Short mmCIF file of C-alpha atoms and ligand atoms in Angstrom, two decimals:
data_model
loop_
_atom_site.label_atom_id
_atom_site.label_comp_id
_atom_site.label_asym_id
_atom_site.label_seq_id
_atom_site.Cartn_x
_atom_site.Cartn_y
_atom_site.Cartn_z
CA UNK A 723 -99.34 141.25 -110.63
CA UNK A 724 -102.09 143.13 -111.96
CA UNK A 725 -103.52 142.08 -115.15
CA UNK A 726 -104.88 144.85 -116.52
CA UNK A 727 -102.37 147.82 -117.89
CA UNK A 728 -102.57 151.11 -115.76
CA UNK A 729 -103.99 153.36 -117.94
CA UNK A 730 -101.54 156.52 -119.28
CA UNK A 731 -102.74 160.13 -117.91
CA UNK A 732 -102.62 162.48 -120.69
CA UNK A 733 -99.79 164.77 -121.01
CA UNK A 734 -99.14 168.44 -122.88
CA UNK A 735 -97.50 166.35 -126.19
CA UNK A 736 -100.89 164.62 -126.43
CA UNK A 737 -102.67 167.49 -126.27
CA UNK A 738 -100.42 169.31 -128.92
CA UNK A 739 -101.32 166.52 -130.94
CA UNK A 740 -105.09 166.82 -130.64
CA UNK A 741 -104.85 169.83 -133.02
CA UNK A 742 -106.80 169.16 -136.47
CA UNK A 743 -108.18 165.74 -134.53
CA UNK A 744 -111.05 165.49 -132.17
CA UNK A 745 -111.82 168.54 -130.21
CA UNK A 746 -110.70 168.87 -126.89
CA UNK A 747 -112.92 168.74 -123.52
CA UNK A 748 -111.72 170.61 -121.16
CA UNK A 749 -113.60 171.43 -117.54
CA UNK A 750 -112.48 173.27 -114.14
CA UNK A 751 -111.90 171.48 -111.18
CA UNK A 752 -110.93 172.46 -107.54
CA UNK A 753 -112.16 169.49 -105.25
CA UNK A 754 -111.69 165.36 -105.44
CA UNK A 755 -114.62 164.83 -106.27
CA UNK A 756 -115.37 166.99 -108.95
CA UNK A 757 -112.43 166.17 -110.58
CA UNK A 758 -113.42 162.08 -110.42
CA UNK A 759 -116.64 163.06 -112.54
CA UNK A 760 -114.46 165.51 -115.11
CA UNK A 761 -112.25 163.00 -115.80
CA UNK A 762 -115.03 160.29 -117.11
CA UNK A 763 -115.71 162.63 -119.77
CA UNK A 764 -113.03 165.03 -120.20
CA UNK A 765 -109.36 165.88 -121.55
CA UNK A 766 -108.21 168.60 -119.07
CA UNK A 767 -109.13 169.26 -115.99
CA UNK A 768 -108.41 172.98 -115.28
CA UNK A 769 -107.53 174.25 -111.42
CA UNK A 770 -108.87 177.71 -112.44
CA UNK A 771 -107.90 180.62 -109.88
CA UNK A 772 -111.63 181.04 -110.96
CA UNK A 773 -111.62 178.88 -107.47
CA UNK A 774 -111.20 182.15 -105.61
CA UNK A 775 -114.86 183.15 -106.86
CA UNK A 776 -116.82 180.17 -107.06
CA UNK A 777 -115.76 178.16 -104.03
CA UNK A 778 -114.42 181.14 -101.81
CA UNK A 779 -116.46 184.02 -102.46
CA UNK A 780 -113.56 186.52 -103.70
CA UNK A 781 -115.44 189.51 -105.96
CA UNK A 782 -112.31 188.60 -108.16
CA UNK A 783 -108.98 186.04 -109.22
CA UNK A 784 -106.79 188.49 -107.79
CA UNK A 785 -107.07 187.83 -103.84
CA UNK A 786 -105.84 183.98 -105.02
CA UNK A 787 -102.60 182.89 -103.63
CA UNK A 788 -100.27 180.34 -104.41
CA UNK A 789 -100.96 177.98 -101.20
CA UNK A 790 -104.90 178.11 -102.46
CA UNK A 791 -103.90 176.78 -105.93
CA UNK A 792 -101.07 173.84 -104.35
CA UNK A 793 -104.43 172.93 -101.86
CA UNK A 794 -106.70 172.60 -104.88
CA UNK A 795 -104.35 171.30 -107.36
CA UNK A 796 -103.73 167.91 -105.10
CA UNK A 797 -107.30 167.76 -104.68
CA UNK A 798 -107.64 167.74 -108.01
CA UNK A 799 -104.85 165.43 -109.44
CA UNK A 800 -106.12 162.85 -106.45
CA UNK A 801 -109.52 162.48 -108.12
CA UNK A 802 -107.97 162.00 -111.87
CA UNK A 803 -106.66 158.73 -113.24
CA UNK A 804 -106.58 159.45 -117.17
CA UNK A 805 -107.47 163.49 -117.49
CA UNK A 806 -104.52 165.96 -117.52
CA UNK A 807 -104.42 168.49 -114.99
CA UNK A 808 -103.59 172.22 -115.46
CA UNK A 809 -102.78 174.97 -113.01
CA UNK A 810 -103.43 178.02 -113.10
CA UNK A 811 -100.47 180.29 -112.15
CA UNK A 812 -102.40 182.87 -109.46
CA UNK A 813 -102.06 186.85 -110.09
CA UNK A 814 -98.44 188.04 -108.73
CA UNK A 815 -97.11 184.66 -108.58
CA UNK A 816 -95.22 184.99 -112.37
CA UNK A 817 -95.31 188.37 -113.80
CA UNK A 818 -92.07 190.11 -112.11
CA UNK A 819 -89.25 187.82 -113.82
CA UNK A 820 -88.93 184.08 -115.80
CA UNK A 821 -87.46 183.30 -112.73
CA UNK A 822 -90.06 184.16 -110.21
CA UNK A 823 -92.10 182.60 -112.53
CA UNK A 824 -89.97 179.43 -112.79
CA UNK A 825 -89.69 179.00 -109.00
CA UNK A 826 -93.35 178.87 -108.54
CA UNK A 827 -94.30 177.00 -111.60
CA UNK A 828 -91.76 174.02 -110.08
CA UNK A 829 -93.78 174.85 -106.50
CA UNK A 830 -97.20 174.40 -108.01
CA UNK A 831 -96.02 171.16 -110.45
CA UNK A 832 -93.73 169.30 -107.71
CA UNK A 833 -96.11 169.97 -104.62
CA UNK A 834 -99.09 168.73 -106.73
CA UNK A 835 -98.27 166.48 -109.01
CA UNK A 836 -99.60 168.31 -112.03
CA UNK A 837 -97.85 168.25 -115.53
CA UNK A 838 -98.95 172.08 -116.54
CA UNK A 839 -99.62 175.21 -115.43
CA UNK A 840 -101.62 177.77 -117.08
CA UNK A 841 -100.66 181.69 -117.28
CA UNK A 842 -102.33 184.61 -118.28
CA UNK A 843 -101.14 187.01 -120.89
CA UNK A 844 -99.86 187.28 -124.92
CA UNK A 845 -96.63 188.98 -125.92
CA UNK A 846 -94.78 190.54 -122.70
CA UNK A 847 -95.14 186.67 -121.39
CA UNK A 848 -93.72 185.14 -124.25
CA UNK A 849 -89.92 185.17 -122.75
CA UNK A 850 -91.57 183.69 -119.23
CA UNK A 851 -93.35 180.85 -121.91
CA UNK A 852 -90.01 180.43 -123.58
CA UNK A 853 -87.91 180.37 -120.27
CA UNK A 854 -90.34 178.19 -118.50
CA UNK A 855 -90.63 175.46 -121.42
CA UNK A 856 -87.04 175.29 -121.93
CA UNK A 857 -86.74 174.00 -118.01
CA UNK A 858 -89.53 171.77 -118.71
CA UNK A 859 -92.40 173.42 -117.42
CA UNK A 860 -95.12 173.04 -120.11
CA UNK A 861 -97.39 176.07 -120.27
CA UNK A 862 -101.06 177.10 -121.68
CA UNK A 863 -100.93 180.82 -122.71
CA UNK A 864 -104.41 182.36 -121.96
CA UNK A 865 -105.48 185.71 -124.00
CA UNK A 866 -108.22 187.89 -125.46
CA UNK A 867 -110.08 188.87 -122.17
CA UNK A 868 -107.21 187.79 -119.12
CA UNK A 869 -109.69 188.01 -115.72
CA UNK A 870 -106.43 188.89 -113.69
CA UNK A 871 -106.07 192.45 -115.96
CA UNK A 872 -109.72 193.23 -115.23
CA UNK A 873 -109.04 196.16 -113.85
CA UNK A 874 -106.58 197.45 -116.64
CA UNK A 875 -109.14 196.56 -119.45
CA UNK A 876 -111.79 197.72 -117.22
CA UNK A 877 -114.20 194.88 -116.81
CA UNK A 878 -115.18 191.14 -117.99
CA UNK A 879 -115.83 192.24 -121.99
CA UNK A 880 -115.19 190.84 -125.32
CA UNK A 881 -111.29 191.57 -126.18
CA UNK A 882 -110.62 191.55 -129.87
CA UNK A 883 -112.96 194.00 -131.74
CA UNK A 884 -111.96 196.07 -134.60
CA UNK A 885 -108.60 197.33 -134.49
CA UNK A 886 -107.83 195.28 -131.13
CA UNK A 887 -107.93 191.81 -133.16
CA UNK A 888 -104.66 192.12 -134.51
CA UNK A 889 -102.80 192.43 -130.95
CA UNK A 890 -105.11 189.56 -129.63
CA UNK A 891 -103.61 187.54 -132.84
CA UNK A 892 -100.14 188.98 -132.43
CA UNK A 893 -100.48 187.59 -128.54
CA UNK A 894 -101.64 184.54 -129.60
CA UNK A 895 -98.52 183.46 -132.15
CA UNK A 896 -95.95 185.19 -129.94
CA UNK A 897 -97.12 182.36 -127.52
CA UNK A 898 -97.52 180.00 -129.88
CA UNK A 899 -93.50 180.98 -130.97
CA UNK A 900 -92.64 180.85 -127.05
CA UNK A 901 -93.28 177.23 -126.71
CA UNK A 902 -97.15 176.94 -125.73
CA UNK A 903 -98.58 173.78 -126.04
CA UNK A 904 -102.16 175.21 -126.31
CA UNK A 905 -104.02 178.14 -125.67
CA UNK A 906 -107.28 178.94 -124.27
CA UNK A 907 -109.02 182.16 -125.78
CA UNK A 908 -111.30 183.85 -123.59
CA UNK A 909 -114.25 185.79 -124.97
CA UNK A 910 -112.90 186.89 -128.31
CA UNK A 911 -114.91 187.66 -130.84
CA UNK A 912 -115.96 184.34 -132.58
CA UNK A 913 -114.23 185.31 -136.33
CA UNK A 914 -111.43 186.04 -134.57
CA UNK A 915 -110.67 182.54 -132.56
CA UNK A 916 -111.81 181.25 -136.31
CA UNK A 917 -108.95 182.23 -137.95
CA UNK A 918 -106.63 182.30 -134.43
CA UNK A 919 -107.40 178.47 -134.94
CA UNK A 920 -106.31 178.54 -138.67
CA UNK A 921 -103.04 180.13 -138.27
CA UNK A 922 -102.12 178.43 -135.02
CA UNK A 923 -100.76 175.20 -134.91
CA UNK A 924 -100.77 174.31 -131.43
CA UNK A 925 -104.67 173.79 -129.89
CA UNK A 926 -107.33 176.95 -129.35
CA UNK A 927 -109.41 175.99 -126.09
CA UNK A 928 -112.28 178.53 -126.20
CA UNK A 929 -114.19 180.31 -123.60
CA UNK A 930 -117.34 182.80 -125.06
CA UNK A 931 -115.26 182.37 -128.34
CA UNK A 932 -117.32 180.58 -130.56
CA UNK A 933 -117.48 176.73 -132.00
CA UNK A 934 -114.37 177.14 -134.02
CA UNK A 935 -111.84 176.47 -131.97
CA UNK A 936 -109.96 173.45 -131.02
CA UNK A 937 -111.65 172.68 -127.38
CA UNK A 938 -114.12 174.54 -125.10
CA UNK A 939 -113.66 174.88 -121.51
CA UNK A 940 -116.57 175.77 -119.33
CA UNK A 941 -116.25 176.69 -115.42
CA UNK A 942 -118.16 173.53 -114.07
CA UNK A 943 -120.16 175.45 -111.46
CA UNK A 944 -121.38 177.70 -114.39
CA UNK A 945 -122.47 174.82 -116.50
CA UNK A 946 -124.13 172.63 -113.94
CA UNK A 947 -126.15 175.53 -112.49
CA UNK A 948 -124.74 175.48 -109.25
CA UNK A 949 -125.15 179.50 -108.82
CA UNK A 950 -128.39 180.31 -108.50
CA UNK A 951 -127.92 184.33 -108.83
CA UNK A 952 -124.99 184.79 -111.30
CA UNK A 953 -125.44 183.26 -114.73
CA UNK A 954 -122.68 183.92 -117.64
CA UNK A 955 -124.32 184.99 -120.52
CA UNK A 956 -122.54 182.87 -123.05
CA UNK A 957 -122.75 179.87 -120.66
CA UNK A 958 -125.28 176.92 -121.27
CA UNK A 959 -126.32 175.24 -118.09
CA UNK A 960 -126.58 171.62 -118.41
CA UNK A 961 -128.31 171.32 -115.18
CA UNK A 962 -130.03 173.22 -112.43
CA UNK A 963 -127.95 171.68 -109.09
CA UNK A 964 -128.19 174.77 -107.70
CA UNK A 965 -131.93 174.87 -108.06
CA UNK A 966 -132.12 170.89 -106.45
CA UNK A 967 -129.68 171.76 -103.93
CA UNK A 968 -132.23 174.70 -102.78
CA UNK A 969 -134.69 172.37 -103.24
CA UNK A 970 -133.42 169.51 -101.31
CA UNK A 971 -132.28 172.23 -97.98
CA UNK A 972 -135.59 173.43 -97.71
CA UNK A 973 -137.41 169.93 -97.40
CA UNK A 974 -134.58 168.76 -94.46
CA UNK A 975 -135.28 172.49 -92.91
CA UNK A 976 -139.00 171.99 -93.08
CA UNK A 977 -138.27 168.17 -91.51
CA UNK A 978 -136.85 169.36 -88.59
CA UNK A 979 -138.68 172.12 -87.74
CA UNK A 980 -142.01 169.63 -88.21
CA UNK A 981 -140.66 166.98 -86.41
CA UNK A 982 -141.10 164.45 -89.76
CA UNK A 983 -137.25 164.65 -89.80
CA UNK A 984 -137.03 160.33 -90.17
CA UNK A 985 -135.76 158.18 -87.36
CA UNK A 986 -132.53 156.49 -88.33
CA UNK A 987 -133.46 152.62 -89.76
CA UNK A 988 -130.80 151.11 -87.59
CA UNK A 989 -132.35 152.13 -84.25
CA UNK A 990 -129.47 154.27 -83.14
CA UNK A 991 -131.06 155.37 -80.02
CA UNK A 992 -131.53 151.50 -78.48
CA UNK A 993 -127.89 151.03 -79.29
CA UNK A 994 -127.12 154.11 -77.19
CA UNK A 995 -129.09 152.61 -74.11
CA UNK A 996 -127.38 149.05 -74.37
O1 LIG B 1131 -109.76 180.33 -113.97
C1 LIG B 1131 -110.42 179.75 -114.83
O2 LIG B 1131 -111.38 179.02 -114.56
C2 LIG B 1131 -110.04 179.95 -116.23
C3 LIG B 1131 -110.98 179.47 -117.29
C4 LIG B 1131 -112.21 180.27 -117.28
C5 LIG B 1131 -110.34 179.43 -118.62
O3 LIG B 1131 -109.02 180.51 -116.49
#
């Protein structure tokens, strides 16, 4: 028998209970290993459908299927022992009906072993939150700028300016009402998730929304550099992989093509004659 307890994953009640306590670390993941360094340091580990850009080199979320976020999602929950994984519902998977929505929330939770998913969207999803929470699917609304609309709002801009910040607020409580256990605000003006955060009472997890809220989640690739072209405005990089990675590739190519490529220390080439 093992003397040392397992330790507890955390679930959606503990992270309803974070609010007004310490803030809330949150980081996308899509492969094993990844998702063994997020959950070191973090809360939540996030299967974005942001996957279908950074690791598959879709121009948007909307090409992401269902089978893509399953694949990615038991990647993900393999590599975490205490971090709670989230995932996200992909584009046409939940919008038609509470019930499509249902079967494929139970798909992407049973087949992966994931206590959450995420969906996109503020009041017209709030029966889908309600329906979905009440058959114990626990859900993270998402609002202010909702990649999977890009083409209905017309871009990747700030959501919530002027006389637009009282439907992103109105989205946010109807969630909140609905049964949300948190809610992640993407690029909304930064007074705005201030006083969504006040009035809620379930945690704000902010993206390009300012220090206010309740958590910040980052897409990892962004924040570790790994891109050398695109770069997020709003995103600090807390490293420059992309930039060693480059680095790295073009000493092996320049190995081989000199010749100075080393010889393996175990002699592999006398074991091959014996
Ligand atoms: O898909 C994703 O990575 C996300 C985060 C940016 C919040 O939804």
């Amino acid at each position: 028998m093992s003397a040392t307890a397992p330790v507890r994953s955390v679930l959606p009640p503990d992270i309803r209970a974070r609010k007004g306590t310490a803030p809330l670390v949150v980081l996308t993941a899509y492969t094993t290993p990844v998702a063994r360094l997020v959950d070191a340091h973090c809360d939540i580990a996030l299967v974005g459908d942001s996957v279908g850009m950074v690791l598959h080199g879709m121009p948007s979320t909307l090409g992401v299927t269902l089978e893509m976020m399953i694949l990615h999602g038991r990647a993900v929950v393999r590599g975490l022992s205490k971090a709670m994984a989230v995932i996200d519902m992909p584009f046409g998977s939940y919008e038609e009906s509470p019930q499509q929505a249902y079967r494929n929330a139970a798909r992407l939770m049973s087949e992966t072993g994931a206590p959450a998913v995420k969906l996109e969207g503020g009041q017209h999803m709030a029966d889908t939150i309600a329906f979905l929470t009440a058959r114990g699917v626990p859900v993270m609304a998402h609002v202010g700028l909702t990649p999977q609309s890009v083409n209905t709002l017309g871009g990747y801009k700030v959501v919530g300016r002027e006389e637009e910040a009282v439907k992103v607020m109105t989205d946010a409580k109807a969630c909140e009402d609905a049964g949300a256990f948190s809610i992640v605000l993407e690029k909304v003006p930064v007074g705005l998730a201030g006083r969504i955060t006040a009035e809620l009472a379930i945690p704000t997890i902010g993206i390009g929304a300012g220090v206010d809220c309740d958590g910040q989640v980052l897409v990892v690739d962004d924040m570790l550099g790994l891109f050398t072209d695109f770069r997020p405005k709003f995103v600090k990089r807390y490293a420059e992989l992309g930039k060693t990675a480059d680095q790295a590739i073009a000493d092996y190519a320049a190995e081989v093509r000199a010749r100075t490529f080393p010889a393996p220390e175990h002699g592999f080439a006398d074991q091959v004659k014996k």
